[in-house]
Tab-separated table of C-alpha atoms in Angstrom:
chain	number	residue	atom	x	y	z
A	1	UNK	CA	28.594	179.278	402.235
A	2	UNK	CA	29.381	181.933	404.716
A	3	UNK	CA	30.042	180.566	408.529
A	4	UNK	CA	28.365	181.433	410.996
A	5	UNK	CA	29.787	183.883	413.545
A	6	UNK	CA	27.938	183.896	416.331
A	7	UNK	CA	27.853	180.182	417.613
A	8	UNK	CA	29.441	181.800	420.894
A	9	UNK	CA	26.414	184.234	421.478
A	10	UNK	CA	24.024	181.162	420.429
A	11	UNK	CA	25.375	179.012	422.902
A	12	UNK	CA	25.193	181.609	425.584
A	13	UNK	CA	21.430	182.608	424.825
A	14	UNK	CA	20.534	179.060	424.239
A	15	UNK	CA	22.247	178.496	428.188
A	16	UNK	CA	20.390	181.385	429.630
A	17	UNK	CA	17.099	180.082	428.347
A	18	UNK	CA	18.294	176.606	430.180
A	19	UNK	CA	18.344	178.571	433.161
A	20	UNK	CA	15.539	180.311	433.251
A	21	UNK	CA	13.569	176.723	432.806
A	22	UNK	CA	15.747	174.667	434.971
A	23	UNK	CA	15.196	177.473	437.384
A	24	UNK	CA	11.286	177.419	437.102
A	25	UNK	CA	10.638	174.064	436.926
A	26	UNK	CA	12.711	172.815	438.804
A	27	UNK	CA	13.423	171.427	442.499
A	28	UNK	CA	12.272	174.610	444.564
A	29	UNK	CA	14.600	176.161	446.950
A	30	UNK	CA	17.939	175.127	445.429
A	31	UNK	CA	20.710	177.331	445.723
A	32	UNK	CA	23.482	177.812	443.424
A	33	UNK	CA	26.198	176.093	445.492
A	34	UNK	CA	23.421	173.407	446.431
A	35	UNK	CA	23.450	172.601	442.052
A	36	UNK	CA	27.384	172.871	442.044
A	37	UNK	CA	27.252	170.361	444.878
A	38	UNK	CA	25.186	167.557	443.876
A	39	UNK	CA	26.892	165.550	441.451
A	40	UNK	CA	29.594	164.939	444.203
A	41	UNK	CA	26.615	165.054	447.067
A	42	UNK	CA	24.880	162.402	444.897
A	43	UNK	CA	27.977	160.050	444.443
A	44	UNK	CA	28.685	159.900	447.987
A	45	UNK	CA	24.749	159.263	449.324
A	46	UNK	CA	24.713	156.292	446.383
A	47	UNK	CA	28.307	154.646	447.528
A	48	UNK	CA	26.917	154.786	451.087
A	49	UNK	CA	23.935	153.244	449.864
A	50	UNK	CA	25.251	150.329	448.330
A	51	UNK	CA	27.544	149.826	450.759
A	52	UNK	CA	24.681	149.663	453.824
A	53	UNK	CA	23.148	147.587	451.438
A	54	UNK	CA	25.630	144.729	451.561
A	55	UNK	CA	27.742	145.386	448.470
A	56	UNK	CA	31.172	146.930	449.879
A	57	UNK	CA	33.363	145.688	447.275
A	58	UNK	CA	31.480	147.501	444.655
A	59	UNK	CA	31.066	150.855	446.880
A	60	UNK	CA	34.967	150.831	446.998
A	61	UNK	CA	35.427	150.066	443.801
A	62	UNK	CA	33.077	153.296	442.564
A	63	UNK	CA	34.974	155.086	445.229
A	64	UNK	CA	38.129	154.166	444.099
A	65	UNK	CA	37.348	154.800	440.418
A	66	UNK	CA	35.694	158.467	441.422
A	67	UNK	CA	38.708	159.174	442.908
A	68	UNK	CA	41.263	158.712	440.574
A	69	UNK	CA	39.414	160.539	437.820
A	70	UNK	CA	41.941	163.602	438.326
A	71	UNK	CA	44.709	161.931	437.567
A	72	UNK	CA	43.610	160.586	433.882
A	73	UNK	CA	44.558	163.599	432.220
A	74	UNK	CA	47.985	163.741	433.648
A	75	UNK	CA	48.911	160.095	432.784
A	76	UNK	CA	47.664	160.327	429.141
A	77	UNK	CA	50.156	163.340	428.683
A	78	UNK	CA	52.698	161.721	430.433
A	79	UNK	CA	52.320	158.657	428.127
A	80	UNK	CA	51.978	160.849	425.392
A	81	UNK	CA	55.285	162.886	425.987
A	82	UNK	CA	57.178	160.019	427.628
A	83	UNK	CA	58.160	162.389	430.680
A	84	UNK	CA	56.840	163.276	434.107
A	85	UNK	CA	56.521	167.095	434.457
A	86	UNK	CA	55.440	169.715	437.253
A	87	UNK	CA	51.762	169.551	436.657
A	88	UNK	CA	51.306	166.492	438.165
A	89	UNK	CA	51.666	167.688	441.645
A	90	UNK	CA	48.361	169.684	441.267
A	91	UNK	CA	46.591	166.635	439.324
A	92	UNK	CA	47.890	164.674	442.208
A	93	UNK	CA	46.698	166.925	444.957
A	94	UNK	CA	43.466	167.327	443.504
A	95	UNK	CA	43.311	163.331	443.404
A	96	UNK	CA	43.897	163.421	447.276
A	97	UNK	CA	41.111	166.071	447.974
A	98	UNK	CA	38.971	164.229	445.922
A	99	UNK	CA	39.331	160.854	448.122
A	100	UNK	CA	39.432	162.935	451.215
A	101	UNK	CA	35.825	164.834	450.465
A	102	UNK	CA	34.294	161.889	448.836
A	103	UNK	CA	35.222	160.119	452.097
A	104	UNK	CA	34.053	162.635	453.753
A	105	UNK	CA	30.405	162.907	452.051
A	106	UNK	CA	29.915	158.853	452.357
A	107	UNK	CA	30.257	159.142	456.112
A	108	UNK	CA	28.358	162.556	457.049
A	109	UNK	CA	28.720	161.669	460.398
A	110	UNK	CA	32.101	162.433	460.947
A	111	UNK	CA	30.615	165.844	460.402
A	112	UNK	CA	28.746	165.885	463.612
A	113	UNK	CA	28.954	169.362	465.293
A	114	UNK	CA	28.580	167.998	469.135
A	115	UNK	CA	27.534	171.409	469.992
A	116	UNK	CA	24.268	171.053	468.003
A	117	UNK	CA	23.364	167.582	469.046
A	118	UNK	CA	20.393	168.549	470.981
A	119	UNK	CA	19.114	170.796	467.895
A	120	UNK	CA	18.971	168.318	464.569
A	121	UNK	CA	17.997	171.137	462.357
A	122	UNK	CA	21.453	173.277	463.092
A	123	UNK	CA	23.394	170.113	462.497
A	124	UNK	CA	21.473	169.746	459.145
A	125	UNK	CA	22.357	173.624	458.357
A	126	UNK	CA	25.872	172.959	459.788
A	127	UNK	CA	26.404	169.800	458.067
A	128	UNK	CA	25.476	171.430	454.265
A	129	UNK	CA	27.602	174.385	454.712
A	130	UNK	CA	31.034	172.502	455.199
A	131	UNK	CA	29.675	169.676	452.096
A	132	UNK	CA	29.565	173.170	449.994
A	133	UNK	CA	32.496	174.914	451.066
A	134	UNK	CA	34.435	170.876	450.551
A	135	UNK	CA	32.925	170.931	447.160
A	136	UNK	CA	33.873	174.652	446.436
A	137	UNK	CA	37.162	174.069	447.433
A	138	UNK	CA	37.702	171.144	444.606
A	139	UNK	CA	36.193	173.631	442.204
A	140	UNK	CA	38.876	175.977	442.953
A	141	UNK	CA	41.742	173.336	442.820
A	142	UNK	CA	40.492	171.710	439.559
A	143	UNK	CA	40.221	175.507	438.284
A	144	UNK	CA	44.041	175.923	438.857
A	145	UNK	CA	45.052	172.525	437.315
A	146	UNK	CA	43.006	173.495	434.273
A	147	UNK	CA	44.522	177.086	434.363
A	148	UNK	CA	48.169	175.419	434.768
A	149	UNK	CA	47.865	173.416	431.752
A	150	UNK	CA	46.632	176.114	429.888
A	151	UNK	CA	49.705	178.189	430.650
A	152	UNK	CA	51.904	175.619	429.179
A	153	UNK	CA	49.641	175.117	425.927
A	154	UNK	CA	50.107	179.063	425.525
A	155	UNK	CA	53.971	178.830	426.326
A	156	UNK	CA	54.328	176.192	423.929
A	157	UNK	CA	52.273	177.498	421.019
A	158	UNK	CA	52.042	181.506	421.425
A	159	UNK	CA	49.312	181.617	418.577
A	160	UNK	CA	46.900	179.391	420.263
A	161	UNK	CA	46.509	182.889	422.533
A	162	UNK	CA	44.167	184.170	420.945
A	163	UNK	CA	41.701	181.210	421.355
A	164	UNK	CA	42.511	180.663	424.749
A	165	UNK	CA	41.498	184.199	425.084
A	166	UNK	CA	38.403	184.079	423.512
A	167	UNK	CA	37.214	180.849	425.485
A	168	UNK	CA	38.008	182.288	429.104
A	169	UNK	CA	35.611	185.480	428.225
A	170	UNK	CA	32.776	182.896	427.056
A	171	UNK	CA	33.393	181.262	430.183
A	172	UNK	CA	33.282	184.053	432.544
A	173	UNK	CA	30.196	184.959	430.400
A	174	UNK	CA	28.217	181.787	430.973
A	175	UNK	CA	28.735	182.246	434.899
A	176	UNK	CA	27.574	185.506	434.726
A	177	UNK	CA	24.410	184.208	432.575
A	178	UNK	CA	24.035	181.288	435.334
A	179	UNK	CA	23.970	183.714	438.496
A	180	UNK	CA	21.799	185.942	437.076
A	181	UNK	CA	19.523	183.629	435.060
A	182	UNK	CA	19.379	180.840	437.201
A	183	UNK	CA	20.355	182.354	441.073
A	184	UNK	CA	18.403	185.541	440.934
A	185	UNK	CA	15.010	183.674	439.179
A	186	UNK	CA	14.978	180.761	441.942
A	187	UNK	CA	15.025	183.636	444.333
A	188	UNK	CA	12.143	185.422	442.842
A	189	UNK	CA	10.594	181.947	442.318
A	190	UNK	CA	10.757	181.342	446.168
A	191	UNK	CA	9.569	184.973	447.045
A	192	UNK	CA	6.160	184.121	444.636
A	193	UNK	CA	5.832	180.942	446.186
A	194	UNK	CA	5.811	182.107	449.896
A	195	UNK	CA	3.497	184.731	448.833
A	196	UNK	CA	1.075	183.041	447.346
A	197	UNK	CA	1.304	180.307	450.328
A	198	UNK	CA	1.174	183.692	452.957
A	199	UNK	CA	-1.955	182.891	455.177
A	200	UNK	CA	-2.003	186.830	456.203
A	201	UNK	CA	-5.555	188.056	454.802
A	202	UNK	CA	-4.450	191.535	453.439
A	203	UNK	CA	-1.486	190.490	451.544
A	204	UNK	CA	-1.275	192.265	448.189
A	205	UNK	CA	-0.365	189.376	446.183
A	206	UNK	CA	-0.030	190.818	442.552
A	207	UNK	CA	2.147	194.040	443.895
A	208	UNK	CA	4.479	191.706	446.140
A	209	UNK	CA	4.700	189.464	442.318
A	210	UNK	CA	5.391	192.570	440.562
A	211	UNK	CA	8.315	193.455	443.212
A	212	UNK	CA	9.903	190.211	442.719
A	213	UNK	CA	9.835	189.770	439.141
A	214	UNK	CA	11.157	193.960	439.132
A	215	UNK	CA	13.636	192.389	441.359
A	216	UNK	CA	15.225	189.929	439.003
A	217	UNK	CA	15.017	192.191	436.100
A	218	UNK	CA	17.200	195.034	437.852
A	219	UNK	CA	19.396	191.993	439.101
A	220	UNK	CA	19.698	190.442	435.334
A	221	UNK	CA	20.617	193.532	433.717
A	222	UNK	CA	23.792	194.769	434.535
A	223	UNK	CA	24.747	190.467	433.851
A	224	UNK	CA	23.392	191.033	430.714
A	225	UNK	CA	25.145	194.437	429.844
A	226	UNK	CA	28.649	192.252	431.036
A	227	UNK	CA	27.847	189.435	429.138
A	228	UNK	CA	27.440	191.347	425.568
A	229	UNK	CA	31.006	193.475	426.283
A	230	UNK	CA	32.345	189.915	426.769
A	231	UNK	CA	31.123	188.814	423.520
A	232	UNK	CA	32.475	191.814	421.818
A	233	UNK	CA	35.589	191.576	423.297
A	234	UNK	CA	35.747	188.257	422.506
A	235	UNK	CA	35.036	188.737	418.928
A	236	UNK	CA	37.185	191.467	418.701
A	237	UNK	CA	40.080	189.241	420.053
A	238	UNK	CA	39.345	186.722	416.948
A	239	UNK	CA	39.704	189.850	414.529
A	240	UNK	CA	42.705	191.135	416.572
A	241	UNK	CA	44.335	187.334	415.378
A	242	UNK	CA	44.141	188.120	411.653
A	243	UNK	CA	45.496	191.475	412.369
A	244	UNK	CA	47.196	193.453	415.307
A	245	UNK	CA	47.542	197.221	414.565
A	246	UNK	CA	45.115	197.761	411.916
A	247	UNK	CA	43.570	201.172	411.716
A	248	UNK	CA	39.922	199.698	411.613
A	249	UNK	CA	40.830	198.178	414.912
A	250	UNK	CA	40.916	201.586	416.707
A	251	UNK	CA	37.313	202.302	416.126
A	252	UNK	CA	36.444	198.877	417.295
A	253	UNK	CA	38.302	199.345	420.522
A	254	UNK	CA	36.329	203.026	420.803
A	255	UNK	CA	33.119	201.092	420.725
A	256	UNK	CA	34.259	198.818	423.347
A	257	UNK	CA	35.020	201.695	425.571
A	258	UNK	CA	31.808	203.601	424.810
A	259	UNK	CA	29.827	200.234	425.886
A	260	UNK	CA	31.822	199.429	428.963
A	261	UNK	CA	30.873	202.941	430.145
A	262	UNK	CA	27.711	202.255	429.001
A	263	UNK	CA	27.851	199.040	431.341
A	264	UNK	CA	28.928	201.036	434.751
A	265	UNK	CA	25.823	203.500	434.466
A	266	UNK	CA	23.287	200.293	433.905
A	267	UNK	CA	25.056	198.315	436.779
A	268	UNK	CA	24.770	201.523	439.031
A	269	UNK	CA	21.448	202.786	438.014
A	270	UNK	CA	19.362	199.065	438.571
A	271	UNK	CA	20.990	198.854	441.375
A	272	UNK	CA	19.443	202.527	442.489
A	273	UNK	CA	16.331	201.784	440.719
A	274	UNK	CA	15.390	198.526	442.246
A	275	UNK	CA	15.947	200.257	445.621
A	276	UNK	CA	13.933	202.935	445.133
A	277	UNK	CA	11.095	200.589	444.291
A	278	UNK	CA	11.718	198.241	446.993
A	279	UNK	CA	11.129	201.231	449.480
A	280	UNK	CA	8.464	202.351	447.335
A	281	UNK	CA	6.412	198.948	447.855
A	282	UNK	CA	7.884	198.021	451.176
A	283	UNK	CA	4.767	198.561	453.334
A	284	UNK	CA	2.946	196.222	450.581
A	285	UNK	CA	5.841	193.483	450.233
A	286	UNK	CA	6.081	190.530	452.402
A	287	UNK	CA	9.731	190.172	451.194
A	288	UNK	CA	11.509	193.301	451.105
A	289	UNK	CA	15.144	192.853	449.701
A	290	UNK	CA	17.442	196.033	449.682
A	291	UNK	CA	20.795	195.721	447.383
A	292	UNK	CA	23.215	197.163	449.524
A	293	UNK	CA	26.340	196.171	447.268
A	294	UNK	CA	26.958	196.684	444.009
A	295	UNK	CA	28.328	193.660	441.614
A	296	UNK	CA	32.330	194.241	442.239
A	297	UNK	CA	32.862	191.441	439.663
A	298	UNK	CA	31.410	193.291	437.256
A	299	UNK	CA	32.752	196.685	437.685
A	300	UNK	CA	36.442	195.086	437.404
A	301	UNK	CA	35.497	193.373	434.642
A	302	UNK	CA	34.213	196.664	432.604
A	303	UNK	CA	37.500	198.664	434.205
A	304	UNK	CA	39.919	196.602	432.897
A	305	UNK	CA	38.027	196.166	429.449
A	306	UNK	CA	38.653	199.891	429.564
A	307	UNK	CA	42.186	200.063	430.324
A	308	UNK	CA	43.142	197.451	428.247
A	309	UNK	CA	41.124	198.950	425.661
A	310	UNK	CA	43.157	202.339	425.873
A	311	UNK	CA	46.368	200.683	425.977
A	312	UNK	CA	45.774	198.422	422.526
A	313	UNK	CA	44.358	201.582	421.931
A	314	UNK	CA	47.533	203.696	422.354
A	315	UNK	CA	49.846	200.807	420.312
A	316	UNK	CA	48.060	200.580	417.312
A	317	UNK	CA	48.496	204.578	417.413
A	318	UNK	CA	52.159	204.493	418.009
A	319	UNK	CA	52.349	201.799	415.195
A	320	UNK	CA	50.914	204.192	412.840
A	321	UNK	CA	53.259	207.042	413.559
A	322	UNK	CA	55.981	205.470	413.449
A	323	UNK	CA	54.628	203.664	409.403
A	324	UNK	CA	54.342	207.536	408.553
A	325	UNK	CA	57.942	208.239	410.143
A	326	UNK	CA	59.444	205.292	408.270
C-alpha cells in the first residue's frame, strides 16, 4: 500500500477550514492576541474565583501547579540523562515569568493605570493591552526554550535535520493559515456585522458586503501563495534526505524559484488590487480600509527561498562537474 504523502498539506487545509468556522461562528470581535491570550486569561479569572469564593488552598495549589508546568520537561531530561545542563536556565526563567504573569492576571488590580481612574473604559483598554503583551512575552520565551532544545537534538543527531526542517516550515505555514484564515475573516465578519446593524438609511449594504469579503480574499492570497512554497519546500527537504546532489533535484529547486517569484507578484498585485477597489467603492463603504504595507514576513520568506534555492542550486552543479572531472 502506497503512503500517503501529503498528511502535511491535509493537516494544514483541514486547520484553515477550522479557522474559517471558528472565525464565523464564533465569539464576535475577538482578536488574534485576544485567542492567544485566553487560556492563561481564563486560568487566572478561575483561580481568583475560587479563591473569593473561600477556597484559597485550592487556588494556590492550581497556581502553584500552573506554574511549574515549564519546568517538567527539563526535570524528565535531567532524570533521564542523570546531569543538569544549560537549558535549564531558560526552563527556569520561563517558570518565573509564568508565576509572575499568572500573579499578575489573578490580581488585575495591580494593573490600575491611576491616570485613567476617572475613565473605566481606558483602564479596561489599558488593562488588556499589558495582559496581551504579558502573554506575548511567554510566547516568545517558551519559543526560545523550544528552539534551544531543538538545537541540541540537531547537534546531537545531524540526520534528524532534515525533519526538524520540515516541521519549522509546517509551522510557520499554519501561522500564516491562522492570520489570514482566522484574523483577516473576523475582521470582515465585524465589518458585515456593523453594516448590517448601520442605522444610516442610504447605506448600500450588499456593495459595502462585497468590499469586505474582496477584502479578505486579496488579504488571504498572498498567505496562501506562502503557504504552498512552504509545502514544497518542505517536501523537497524530505527528498533532499534520501539524496543531496542529485541531478533531478536541480529542476525541483527551478520550480521553487519560478513559484517564489510567482509569490512576490501575487503578494504585490492584491495588495494593489484591493486598493484600487477600496477607492473605487469608498464613497459607498461605511468601512473603508486602505493596505498601506505590504506583508514583510512574507516577502523574506519568498527571498530567502530564492537564495537558498540558487545556492543548493549552484552545489549540486559544482558536484556534477567535478563527477565528470573525476
Amino acid at each position: 500500500m502506497k503512503k500517503f504523502r501529503y498528511c502535511g498539506e491535509a493537516v494544514l487545509a483541514l486547520f484553515a477550514v477550522a479557522c474559517i468556522i471558528f472565525a464565523v461562528c464564533g465569539p464576535q470581535g475577538q482578536s488574534t492576541f485576544e485567542i492567544m491570550s485566553a487560556p492563561f486569561v481564563s486560568a487566572g479569572d478561575f483561580i481568583r474565583v475560587i479563591s473569593l469564593g473561600g477556597n484559597i488552598a485550592g487556588g494556590w495549589c492550581l497556581y502553584i501547579f500552573i506554574g511549574i508546568l515549564p519546568l517538567i520537561f527539563p526535570i524528565v531530561k535531567t532524570i533521564i540523562k542523570r546531569k543538569v545542563y544549560f537549558g535549564w536556565l531558560l526552563w527556569a526563567a520561563l517558570c518565573a515569568y509564568t508565576f509572575i504573569m499568572l500573579y499578575i492576571l489573578i490580581n488585575l488590580h495591580l494593573l490600575r493605570n491611576e491616570i485613567f481612574t476617572a475613565q473605566e473604559e481606558y483602564n479596561a483598554v489599558y488593562l488588556q493591552a499589558i495582559v496581551h503583551g504579558a502573554c506575548i512575552i511567554w510566547y516568545a520565551l517558551a519559543l526560545l526554550c523550544v528552539l534551544f532544545e531543538c538545537a541540541g537534538l540537531l547537534k546531537a543527531k545531524s540526520g534528524s535535520s532534515y525533519v526538524f526542517a520540515q516541521i519549522i516550515l509546517y509551522v510557520i505555514a499554519a501561522l500564516y493559515i491562522f492570520l489570514a484564515f482566522y484574523g483577516s475573516v473576523v475582521a470582515a465578519a465585524n465589518d458585515i456585522a456593523a453594516v448590517n446593524e448601520a442605522t444610516l438609511g442610504n447605506i448600500n449594504v450588499p456593495l459595502n458586503i462585497f468590499a469586505a469579503v474582496f477584502s479578505v480574499i486579496m488579504d488571504v492570497l498572498p498567505s496562501v501563495a506562502t503557504v504552498i512554497l512552504l509545502c514544497i519546500c518542505a517536501r523537497f527537504i524530505r527528498d533532499l534526505k534520501r539524496d543531496n546532489f542529485s541531478p533531478e533535484r536541480v529542476d525541483e529547486l527551478n520550480k521553487i524559484i519560478a513559484l517564489s517569484k510567482i509569490s512576490i507578484i501575487v503578494t504585490l498585485s492584491a495588495t494593489i488590487i484591493n486598493n484600487i477597489v477600496q477607492l473605487a467603492l469608498s464613497k459607498w463603504l461605511l468601512n473603508v480600509g486602505f493596505s498601506l504595507k505590504v506583508s514583510l514576513s512574507s516577502l523574506s520568506v519568498v527571498c530567502l527561498v530564492i537564495i537558498a534555492a540558487g545556492v543548493l542550486k549552484r552545489a549540486i552543479e559544482a558536484n556534477e562537474e567535478n563527477k565528470l572531472t573525476i
